[in-house]
Short mmCIF file of C-alpha atoms in Angstrom, two decimals:
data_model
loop_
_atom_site.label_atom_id
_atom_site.label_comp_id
_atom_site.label_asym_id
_atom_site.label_seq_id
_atom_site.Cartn_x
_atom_site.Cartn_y
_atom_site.Cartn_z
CA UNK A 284 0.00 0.00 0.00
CA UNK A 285 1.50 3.04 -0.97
CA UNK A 286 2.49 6.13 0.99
CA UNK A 287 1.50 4.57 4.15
CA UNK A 288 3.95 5.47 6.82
CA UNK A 289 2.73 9.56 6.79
CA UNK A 290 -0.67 7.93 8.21
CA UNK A 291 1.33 7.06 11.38
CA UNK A 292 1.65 10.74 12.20
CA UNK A 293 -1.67 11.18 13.28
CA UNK A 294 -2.76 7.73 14.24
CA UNK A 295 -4.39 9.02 17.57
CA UNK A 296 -6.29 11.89 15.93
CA UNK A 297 -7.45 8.92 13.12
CA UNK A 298 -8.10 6.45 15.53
CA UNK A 299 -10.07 8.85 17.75
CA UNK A 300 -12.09 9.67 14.55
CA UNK A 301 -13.12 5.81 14.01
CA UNK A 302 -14.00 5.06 17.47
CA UNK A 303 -16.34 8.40 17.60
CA UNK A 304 -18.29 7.15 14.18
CA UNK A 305 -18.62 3.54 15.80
CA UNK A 306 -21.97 4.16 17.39
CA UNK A 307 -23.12 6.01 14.31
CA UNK A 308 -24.19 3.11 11.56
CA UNK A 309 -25.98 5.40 9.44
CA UNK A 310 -24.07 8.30 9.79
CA UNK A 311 -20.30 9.05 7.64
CA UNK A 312 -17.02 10.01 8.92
CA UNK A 313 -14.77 11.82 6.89
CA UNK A 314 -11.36 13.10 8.21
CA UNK A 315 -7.88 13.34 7.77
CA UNK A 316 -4.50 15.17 7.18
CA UNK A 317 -3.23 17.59 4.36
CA UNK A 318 0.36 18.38 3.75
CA UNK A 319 1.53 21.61 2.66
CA UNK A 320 -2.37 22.99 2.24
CA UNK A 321 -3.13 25.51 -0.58
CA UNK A 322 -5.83 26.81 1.44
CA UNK A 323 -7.28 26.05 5.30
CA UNK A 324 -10.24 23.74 4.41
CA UNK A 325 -11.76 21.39 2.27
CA UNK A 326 -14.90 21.27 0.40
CA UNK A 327 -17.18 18.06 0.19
CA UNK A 328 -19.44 18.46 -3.02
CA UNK A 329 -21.71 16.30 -5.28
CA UNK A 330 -22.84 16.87 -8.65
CA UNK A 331 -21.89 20.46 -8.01
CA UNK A 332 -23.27 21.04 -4.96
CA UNK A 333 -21.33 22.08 -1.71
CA UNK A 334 -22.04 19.93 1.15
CA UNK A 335 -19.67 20.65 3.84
CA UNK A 336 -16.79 22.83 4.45
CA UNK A 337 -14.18 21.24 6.61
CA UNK A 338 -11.54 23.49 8.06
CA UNK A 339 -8.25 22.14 8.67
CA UNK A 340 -7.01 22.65 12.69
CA UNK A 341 -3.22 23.98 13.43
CA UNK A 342 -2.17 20.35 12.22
CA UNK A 343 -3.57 20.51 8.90
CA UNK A 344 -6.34 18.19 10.44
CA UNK A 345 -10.07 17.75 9.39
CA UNK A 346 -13.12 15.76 10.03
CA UNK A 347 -16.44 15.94 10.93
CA UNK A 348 -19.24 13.31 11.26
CA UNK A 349 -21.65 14.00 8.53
CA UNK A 350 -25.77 12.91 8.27
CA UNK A 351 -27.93 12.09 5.51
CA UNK A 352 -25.69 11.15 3.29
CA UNK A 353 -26.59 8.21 0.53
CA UNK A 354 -24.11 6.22 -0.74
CA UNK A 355 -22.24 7.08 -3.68
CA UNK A 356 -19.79 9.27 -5.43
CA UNK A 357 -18.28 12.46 -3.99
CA UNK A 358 -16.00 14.78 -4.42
CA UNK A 359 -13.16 16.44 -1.99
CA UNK A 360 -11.86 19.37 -3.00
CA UNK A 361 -8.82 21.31 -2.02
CA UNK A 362 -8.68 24.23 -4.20
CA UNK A 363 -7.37 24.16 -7.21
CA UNK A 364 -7.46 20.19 -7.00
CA UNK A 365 -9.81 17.44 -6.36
CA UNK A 366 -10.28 14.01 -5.80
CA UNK A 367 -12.84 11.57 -6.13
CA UNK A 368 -14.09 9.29 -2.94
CA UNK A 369 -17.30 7.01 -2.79
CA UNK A 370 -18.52 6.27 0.37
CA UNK A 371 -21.78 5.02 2.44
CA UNK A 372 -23.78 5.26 5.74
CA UNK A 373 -21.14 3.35 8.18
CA UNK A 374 -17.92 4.36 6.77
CA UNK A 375 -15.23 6.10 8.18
CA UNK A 376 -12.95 7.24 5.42
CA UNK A 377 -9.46 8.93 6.52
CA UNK A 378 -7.96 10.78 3.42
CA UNK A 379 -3.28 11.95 3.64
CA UNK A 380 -2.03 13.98 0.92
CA UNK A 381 0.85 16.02 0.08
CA UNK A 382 -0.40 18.56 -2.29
CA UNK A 383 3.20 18.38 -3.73
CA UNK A 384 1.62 15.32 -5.66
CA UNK A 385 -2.13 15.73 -4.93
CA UNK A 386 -3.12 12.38 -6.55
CA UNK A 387 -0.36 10.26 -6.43
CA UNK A 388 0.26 10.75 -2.50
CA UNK A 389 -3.33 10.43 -1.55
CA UNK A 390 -4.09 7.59 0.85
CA UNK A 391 -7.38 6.25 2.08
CA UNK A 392 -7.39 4.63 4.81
CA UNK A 393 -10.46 3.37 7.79
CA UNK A 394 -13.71 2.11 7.47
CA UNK A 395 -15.15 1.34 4.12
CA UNK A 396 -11.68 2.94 2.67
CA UNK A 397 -11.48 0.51 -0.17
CA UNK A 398 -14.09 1.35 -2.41
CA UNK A 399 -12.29 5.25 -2.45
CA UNK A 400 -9.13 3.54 -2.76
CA UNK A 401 -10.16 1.36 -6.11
CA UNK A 402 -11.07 4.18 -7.32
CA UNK A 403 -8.19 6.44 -7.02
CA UNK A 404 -6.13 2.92 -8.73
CA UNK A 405 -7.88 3.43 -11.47
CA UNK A 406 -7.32 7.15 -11.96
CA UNK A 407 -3.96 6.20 -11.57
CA UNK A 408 -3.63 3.55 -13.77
CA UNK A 409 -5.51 5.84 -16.11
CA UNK A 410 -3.05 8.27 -16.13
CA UNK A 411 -0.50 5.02 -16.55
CA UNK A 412 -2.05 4.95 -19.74
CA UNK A 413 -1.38 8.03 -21.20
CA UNK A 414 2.37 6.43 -21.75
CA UNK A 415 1.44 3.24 -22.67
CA UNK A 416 -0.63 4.80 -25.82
CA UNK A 417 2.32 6.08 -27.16
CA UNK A 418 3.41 2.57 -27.98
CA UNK A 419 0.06 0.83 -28.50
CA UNK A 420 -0.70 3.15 -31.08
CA UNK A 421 2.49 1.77 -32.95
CA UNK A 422 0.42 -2.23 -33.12
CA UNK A 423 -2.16 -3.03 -35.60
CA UNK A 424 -5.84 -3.61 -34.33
CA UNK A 425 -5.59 -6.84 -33.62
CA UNK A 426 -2.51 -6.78 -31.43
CA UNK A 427 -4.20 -3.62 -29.54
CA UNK A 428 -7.22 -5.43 -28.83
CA UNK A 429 -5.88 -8.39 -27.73
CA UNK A 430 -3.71 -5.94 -25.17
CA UNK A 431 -6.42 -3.94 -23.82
CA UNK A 432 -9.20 -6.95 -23.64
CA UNK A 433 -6.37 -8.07 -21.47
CA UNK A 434 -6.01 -5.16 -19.58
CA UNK A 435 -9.86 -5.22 -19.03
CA UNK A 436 -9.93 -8.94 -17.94
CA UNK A 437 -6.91 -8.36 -15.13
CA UNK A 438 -9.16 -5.37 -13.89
CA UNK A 439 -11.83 -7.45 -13.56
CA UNK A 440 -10.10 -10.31 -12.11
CA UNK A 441 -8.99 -7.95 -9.50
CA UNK A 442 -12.14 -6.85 -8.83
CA UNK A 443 -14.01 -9.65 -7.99
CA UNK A 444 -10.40 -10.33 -5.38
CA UNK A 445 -11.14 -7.06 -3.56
CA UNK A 446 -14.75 -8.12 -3.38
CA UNK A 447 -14.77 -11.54 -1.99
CA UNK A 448 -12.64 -9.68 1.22
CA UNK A 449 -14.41 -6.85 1.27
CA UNK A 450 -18.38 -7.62 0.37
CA UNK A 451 -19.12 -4.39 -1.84
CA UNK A 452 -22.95 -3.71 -1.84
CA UNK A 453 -24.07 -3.86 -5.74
CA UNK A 454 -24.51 -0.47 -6.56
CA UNK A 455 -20.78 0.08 -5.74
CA UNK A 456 -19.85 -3.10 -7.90
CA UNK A 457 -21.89 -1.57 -10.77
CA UNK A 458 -20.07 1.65 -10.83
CA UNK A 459 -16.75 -0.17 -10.39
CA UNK A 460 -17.65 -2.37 -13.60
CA UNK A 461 -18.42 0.84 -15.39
CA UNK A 462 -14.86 2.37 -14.52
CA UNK A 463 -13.44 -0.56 -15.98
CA UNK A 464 -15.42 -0.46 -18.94
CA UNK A 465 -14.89 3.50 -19.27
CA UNK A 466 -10.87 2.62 -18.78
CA UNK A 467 -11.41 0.18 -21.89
CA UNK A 468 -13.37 2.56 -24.29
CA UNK A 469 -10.82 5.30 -23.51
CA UNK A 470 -7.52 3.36 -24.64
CA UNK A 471 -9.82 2.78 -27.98
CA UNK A 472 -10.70 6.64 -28.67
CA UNK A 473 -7.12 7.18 -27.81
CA UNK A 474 -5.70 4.41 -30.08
CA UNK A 475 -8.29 5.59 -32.93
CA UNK A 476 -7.06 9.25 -32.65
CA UNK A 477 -3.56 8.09 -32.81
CA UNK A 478 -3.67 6.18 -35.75
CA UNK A 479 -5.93 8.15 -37.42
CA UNK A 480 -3.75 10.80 -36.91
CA UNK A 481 0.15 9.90 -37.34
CA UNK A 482 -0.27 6.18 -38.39
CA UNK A 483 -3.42 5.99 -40.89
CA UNK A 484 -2.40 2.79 -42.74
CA UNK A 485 -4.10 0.73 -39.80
CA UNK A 486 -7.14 2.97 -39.93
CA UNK A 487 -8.23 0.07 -42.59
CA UNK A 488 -7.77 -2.59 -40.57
CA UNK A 489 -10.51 -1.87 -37.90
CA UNK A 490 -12.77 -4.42 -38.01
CA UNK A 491 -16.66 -3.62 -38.23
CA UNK A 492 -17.08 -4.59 -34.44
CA UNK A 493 -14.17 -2.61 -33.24
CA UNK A 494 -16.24 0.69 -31.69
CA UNK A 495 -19.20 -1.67 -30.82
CA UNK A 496 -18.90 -0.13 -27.36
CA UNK A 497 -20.31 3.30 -28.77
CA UNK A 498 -23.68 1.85 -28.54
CA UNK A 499 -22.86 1.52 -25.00
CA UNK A 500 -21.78 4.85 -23.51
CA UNK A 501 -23.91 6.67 -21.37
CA UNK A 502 -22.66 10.94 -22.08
CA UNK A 503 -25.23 11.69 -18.78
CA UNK A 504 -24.64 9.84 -16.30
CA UNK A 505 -24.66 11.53 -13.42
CA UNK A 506 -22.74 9.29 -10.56
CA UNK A 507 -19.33 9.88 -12.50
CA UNK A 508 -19.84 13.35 -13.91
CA UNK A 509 -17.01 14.03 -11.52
CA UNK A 510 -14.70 11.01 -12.11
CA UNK A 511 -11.66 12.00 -14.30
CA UNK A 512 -11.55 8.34 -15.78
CA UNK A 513 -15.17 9.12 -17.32
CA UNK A 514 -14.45 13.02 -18.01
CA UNK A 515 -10.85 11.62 -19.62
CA UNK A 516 -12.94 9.23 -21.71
CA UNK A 517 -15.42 12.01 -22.78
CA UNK A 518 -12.55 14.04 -23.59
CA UNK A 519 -10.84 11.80 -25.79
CA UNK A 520 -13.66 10.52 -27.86
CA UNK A 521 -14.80 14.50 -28.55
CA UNK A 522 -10.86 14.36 -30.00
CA UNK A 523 -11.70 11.07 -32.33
CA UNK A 524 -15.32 11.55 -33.37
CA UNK A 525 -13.90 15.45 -34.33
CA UNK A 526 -11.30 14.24 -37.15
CA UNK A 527 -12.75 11.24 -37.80
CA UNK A 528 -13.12 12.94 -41.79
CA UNK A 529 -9.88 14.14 -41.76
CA UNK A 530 -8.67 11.08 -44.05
CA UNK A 531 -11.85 10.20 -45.89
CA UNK A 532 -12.51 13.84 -47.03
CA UNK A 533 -10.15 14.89 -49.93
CA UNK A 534 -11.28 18.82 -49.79
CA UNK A 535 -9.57 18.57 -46.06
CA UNK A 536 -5.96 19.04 -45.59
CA UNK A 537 -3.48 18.13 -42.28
CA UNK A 538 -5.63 21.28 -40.18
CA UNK A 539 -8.31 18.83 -39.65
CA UNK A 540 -6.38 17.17 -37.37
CA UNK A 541 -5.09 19.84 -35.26
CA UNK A 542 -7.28 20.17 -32.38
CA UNK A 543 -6.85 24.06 -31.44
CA UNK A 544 -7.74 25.51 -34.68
CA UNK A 545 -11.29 26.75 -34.69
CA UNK A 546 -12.71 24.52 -37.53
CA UNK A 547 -12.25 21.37 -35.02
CA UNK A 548 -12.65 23.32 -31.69
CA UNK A 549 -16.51 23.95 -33.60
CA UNK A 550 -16.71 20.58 -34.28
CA UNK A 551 -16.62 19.33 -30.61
CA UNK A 552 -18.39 22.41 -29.84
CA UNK A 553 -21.80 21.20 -31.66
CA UNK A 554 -20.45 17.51 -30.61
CA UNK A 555 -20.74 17.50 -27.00
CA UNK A 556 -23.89 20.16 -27.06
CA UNK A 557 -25.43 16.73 -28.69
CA UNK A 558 -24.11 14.17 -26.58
CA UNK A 559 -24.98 14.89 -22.44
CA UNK A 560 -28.22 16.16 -20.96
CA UNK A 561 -25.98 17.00 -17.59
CA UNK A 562 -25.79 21.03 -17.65
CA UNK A 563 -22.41 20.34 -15.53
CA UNK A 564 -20.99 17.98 -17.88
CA UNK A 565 -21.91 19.90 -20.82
CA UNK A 566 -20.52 23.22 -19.41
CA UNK A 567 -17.30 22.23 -18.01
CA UNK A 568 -16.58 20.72 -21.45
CA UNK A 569 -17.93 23.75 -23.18
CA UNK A 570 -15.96 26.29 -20.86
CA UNK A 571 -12.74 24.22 -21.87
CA UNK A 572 -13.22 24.26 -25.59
CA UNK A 573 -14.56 28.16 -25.42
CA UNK A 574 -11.85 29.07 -23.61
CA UNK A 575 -9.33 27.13 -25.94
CA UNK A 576 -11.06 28.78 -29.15
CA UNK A 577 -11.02 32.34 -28.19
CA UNK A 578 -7.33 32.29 -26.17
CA UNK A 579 -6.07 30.90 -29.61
CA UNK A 580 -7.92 33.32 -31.70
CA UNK A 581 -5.69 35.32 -34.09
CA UNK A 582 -8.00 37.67 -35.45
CA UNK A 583 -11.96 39.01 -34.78
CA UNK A 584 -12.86 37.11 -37.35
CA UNK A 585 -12.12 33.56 -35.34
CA UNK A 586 -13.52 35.14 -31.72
CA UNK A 587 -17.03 36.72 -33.82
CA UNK A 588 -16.84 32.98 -35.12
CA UNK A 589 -16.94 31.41 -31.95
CA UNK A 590 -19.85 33.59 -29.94
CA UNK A 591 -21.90 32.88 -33.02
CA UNK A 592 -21.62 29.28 -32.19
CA UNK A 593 -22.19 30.02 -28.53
CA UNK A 594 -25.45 31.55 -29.59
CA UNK A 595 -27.03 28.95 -31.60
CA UNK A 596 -26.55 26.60 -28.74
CA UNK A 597 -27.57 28.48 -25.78
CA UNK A 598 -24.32 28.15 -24.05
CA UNK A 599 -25.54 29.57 -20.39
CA UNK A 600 -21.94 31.23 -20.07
CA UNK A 601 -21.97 33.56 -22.87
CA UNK A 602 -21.23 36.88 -20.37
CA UNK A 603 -18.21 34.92 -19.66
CA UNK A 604 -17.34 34.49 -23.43
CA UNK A 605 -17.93 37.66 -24.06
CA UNK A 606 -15.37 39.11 -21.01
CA UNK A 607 -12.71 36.49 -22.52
CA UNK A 608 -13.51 38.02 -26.46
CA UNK A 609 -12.91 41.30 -25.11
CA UNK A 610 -9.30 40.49 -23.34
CA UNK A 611 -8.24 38.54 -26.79
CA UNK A 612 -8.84 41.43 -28.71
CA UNK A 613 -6.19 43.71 -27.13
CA UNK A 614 -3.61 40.08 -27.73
CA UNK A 615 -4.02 40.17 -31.15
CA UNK A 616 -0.35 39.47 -32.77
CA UNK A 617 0.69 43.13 -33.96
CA UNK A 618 -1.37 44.41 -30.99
CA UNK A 619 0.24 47.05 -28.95
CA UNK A 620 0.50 46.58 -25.14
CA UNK A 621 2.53 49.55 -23.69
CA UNK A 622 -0.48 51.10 -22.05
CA UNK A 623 -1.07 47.72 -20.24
CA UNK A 624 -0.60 48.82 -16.22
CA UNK A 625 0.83 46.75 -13.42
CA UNK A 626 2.41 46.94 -10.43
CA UNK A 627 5.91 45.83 -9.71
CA UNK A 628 7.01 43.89 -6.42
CA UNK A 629 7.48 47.45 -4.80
CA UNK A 630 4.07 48.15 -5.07
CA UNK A 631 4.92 50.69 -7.74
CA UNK A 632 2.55 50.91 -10.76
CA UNK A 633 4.14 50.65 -14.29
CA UNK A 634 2.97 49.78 -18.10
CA UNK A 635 4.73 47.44 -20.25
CA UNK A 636 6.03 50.53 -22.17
CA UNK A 637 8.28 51.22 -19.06
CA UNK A 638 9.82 47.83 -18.83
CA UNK A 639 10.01 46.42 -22.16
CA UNK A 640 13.08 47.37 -24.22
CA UNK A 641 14.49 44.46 -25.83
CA UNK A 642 12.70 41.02 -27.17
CA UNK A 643 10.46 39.66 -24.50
CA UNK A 644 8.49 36.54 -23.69
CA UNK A 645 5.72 37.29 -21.63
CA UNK A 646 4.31 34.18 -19.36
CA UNK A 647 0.92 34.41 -17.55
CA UNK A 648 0.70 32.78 -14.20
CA UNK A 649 -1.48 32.45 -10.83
CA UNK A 650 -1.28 31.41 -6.99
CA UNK A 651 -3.98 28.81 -7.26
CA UNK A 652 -2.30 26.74 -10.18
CA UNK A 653 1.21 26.56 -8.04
CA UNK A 654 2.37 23.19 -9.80
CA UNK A 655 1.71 24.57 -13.17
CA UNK A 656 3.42 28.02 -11.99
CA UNK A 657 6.50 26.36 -10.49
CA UNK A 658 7.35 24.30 -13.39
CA UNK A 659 6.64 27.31 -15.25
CA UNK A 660 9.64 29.41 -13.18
CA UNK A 661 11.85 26.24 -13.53
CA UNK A 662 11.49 26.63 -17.58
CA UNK A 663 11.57 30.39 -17.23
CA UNK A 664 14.83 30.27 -15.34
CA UNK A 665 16.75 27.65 -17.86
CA UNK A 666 15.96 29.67 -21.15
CA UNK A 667 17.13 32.87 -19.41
CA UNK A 668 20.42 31.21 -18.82
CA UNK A 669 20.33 30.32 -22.55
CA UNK A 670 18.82 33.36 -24.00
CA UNK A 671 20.07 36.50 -22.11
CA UNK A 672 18.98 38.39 -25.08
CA UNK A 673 15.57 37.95 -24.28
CA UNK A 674 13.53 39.47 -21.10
CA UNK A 675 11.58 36.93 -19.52
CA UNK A 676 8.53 38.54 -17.76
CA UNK A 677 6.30 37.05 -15.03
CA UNK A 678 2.98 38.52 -14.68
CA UNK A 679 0.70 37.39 -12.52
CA UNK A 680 -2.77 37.80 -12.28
CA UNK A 681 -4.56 37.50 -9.08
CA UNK A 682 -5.54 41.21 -8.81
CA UNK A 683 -6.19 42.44 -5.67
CA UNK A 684 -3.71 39.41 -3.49
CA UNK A 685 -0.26 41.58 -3.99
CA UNK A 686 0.89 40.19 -0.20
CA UNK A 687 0.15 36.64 -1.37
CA UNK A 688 1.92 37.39 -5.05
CA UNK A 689 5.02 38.76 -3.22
CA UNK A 690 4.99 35.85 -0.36
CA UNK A 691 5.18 32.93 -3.58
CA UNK A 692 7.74 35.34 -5.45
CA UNK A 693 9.75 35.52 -2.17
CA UNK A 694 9.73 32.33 -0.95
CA UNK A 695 10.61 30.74 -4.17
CA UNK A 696 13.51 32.89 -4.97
CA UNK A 697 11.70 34.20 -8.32
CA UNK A 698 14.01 36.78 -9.97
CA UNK A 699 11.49 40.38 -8.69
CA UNK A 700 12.97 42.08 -11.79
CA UNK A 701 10.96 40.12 -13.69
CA UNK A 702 7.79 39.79 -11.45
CA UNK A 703 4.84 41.99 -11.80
CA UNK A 704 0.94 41.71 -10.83
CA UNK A 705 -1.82 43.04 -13.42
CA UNK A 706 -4.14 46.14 -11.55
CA UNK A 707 -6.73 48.02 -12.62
CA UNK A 708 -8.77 45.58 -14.48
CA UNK A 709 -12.59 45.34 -14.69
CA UNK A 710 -12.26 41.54 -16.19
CA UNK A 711 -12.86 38.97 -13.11
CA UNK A 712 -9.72 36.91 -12.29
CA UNK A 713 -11.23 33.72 -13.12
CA UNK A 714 -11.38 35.12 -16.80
CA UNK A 715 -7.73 36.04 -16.63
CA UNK A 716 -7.30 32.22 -15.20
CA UNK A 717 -8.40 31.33 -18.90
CA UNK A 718 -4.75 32.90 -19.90
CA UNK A 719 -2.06 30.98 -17.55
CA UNK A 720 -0.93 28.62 -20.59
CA UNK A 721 -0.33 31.51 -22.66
CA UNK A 722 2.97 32.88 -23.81
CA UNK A 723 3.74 36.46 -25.59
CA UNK A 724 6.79 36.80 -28.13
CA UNK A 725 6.70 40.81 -27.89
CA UNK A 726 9.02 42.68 -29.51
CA UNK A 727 11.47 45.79 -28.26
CA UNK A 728 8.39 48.48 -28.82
CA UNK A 729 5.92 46.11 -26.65
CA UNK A 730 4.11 45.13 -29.83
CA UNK A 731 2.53 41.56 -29.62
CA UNK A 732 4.90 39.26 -32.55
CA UNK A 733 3.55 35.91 -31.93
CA UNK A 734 0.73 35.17 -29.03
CA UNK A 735 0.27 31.67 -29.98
CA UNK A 736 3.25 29.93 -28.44
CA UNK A 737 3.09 27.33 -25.87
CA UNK A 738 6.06 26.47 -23.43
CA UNK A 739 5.33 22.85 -22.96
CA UNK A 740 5.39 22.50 -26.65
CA UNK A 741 8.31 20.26 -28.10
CA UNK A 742 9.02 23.44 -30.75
CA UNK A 743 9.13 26.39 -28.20
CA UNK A 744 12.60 26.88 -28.47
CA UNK A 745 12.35 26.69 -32.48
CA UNK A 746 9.50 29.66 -32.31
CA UNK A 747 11.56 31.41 -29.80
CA UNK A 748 14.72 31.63 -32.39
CA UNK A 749 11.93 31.94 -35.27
CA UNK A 750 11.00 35.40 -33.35
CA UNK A 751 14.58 36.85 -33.05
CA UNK A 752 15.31 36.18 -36.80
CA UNK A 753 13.07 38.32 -37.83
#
């Protein structure tokens, strides 16, 4: 069992917890320890809905004993992460992370702690999978399927182990099955995107019976609207059923396959409008492909584009659309920013006009994404070894928390003259959120070059020279 020694640490306030839920049958128990918290509480939430706030004590420790509670699916959330648990009226569930490594150090533990725990394995093994693609993709469909039926069998096998120890009541069983199968369908919209893709002479070689499973997915169902092994599924078959044409359809060329430019970003847009009946599933898929087709939007012409799709399907965040279309117009490339104000980590208010005079790569960040902003810094801080010609400049957006802003920049050793905070902005910060994966090539007179880079991409490096060439 893995990461089970930190439980130790607390074993009184955990055993404590168990022995005060013992005389409760119907009642839950939900407690536990969090390691370097982003925040001082916890949220427990289904479908959406807040249920109970937990506050962590001078230990990092929470729990409560919670009532009317059915069984099934839940969510704890730690902001900006979450995790899935599934519990019922008896449990006791004791949760340890680190939020160094939010899923992979999380440990259930206590009364009824399995069923939470098989599902976290799978998330895991989910996750597994993204690497093993890579080289399943390489096989022809036979060879794949007789790899992932296996795959499918051992989960099943294992299964039925955990069962016969622990006695799972059926409706937890069913939903278990259902991971499994949701594991299974995903490796097949992954494998068909692949191929499709980068390796089209198998895409003839699918037999008839191959995406049988289609007929079996259920796009609403509402006990794993949550789960990232049925969200991940969802995802990846909106990225297969959208370039599915891309090889049959001669008046398409290699575009169709690239999933950020707006003719496939429409696609899944209409696509998943189709497919669930679940307002949250529909709009957290929405809000990611929105968000996607405006941020990447290189001219009005794209972002007018987009809204009119919005329209025609009655997205029910349009407002928020809207804010987002009007920040993309001023990050148009050949769009001046020098007027743009900020503050720098004296508290002193600037425009990019005042700091910019030499090539510059502009990276967006924020406090409540701090793995994605530290492995940001740890990019940021390699490249300006390499490229001293270039000014690489932090701005963060969380208007409105400077103390916070300067506590990270401090406490990580970030280089302050290179760190500055947005101000005086009407756009909400959860809009600006939509922006922490972009990156500005911006040239000596602050004029936006190239707003379309990406530093996790493979050719970043390749743009970056691209830009001082010219």
């Amino acid at each position: 069992m893995k990461n089970i020694f930190p439980l130790f640490l607390f074993t009184v306030f955990l055993l404590s917890a168990c022995n005060r839920s013992n005389s409760y049958g119907d009642k839950i128990y939900i407690g536990g320890q969090i390691v370097n918290p982003h925040t001082h509480y916890v949220v427990l939430a289904q479908n959406e809905k807040v249920l109970d706030t937990l506050f962590l004590n001078q230990k990092n420790q929470f729990g409560a004993q919670l009532e009317d509670l059915t069984e099934g699916v839940y969510s704890l959330n730690h902001n900006p992460e979450s995790q899935t648990m599934y519990v019922e009226p008896g449990d006791s569930v004791l949760v340890w992370l680190n939020t160094l490594q939010f899923d992979k150090s999380m440990n259930f533990s206590g009364r009824g702690s399995e069923k939470s725990s098989f599902l976290l394995e799978m998330l895991l093994n989910n996750q597994e999978n993204n690497e093993l693609i890579l080289s399943y993709y390489k096989f022809n469909p036979e060879k794949f399927s007789r790899i992932t039926d296996s795959i499918r069998e051992q989960r099943i096998e294992s299964l039925g182990n955990l069962n016969d120890e622990q006695k799972f009541s059926q409706k937890f069983l069913d939903i278990a099955h259902t991971v499994i199968d949701y594991e299974y369908y995903d490796l097949r919209e992954r494998y068909t995107f692949l191929i499709e893709k980068y390796n089209s002479q198998f895409a003839d070689e699918i037999p008839e019976d191959f995406y049988n499973y289609r007929n079996e997915i259920d796009f609403s169902n509402e006990s794993l609207q949550e789960y990232k092994v049925y969200t991940n599924f969802i995802e990846n078959y909106l990225r297969s059923k959208s370039i599915e044409n891309c090889n049959t359809d001669e008046d398409l060329d290699r575009s169709c396959f690239e999933l950020g430019s707006y003719q496939n970003i429409r696609r899944r847009i209409i696509l998943v409008d189709s497919l669930t009946t679940l307002p949250y599933m529909k709009n957290k898929f929405l809000d990611r492909l929105v968000t996607r087709g405006i941020v990447m939007a290189k001219n009005q012409d794209r972002v007018d584009s987009i809204l009119e799709v919005l329209e025609n399907i009655n997205y029910s965040n349009i407002g928020q659309a809207e804010d987002l279309a009007i920040i993309q117009k001023s990050y148009f490339e050949g769009s001046s920013i020098r007027k743009g104000k900020m503050i720098n980590t004296s508290k002193e208010q600037v425009t990019y006009g005042d700091i910019i005079s030499k090539p510059s790569v502009i990276f967006i960040w924020s406090l409540y994404a701090p793995s994605h902003y530290k492995w940001q810094h740890n990019n940021i801080k390699a490249l300006r070894r390499k490229y001293p010609e270039v000014d690489f400049i932090g701005v963060n957006i969380d208007q409105g928390e400077t103390e916070n802003w300067l506590r990270v920049v401090s406490s990580n050793n970030y280089n302050k003259d290179y760190e500055y905070q947005i101000t005086n902005r009407e756009i909400s910060k959860e809009v600006f959120r939509k922006y922490i994966h972009k990156i500005f090539f911006v040239n000596s007179e602050a004029v936006i070059i190239d707003g379309d880079a990406k530093l996790y991409s493979p050719n970043f490096e390749t743009e970056l020279l691209e830009f001082l060439n010219r």
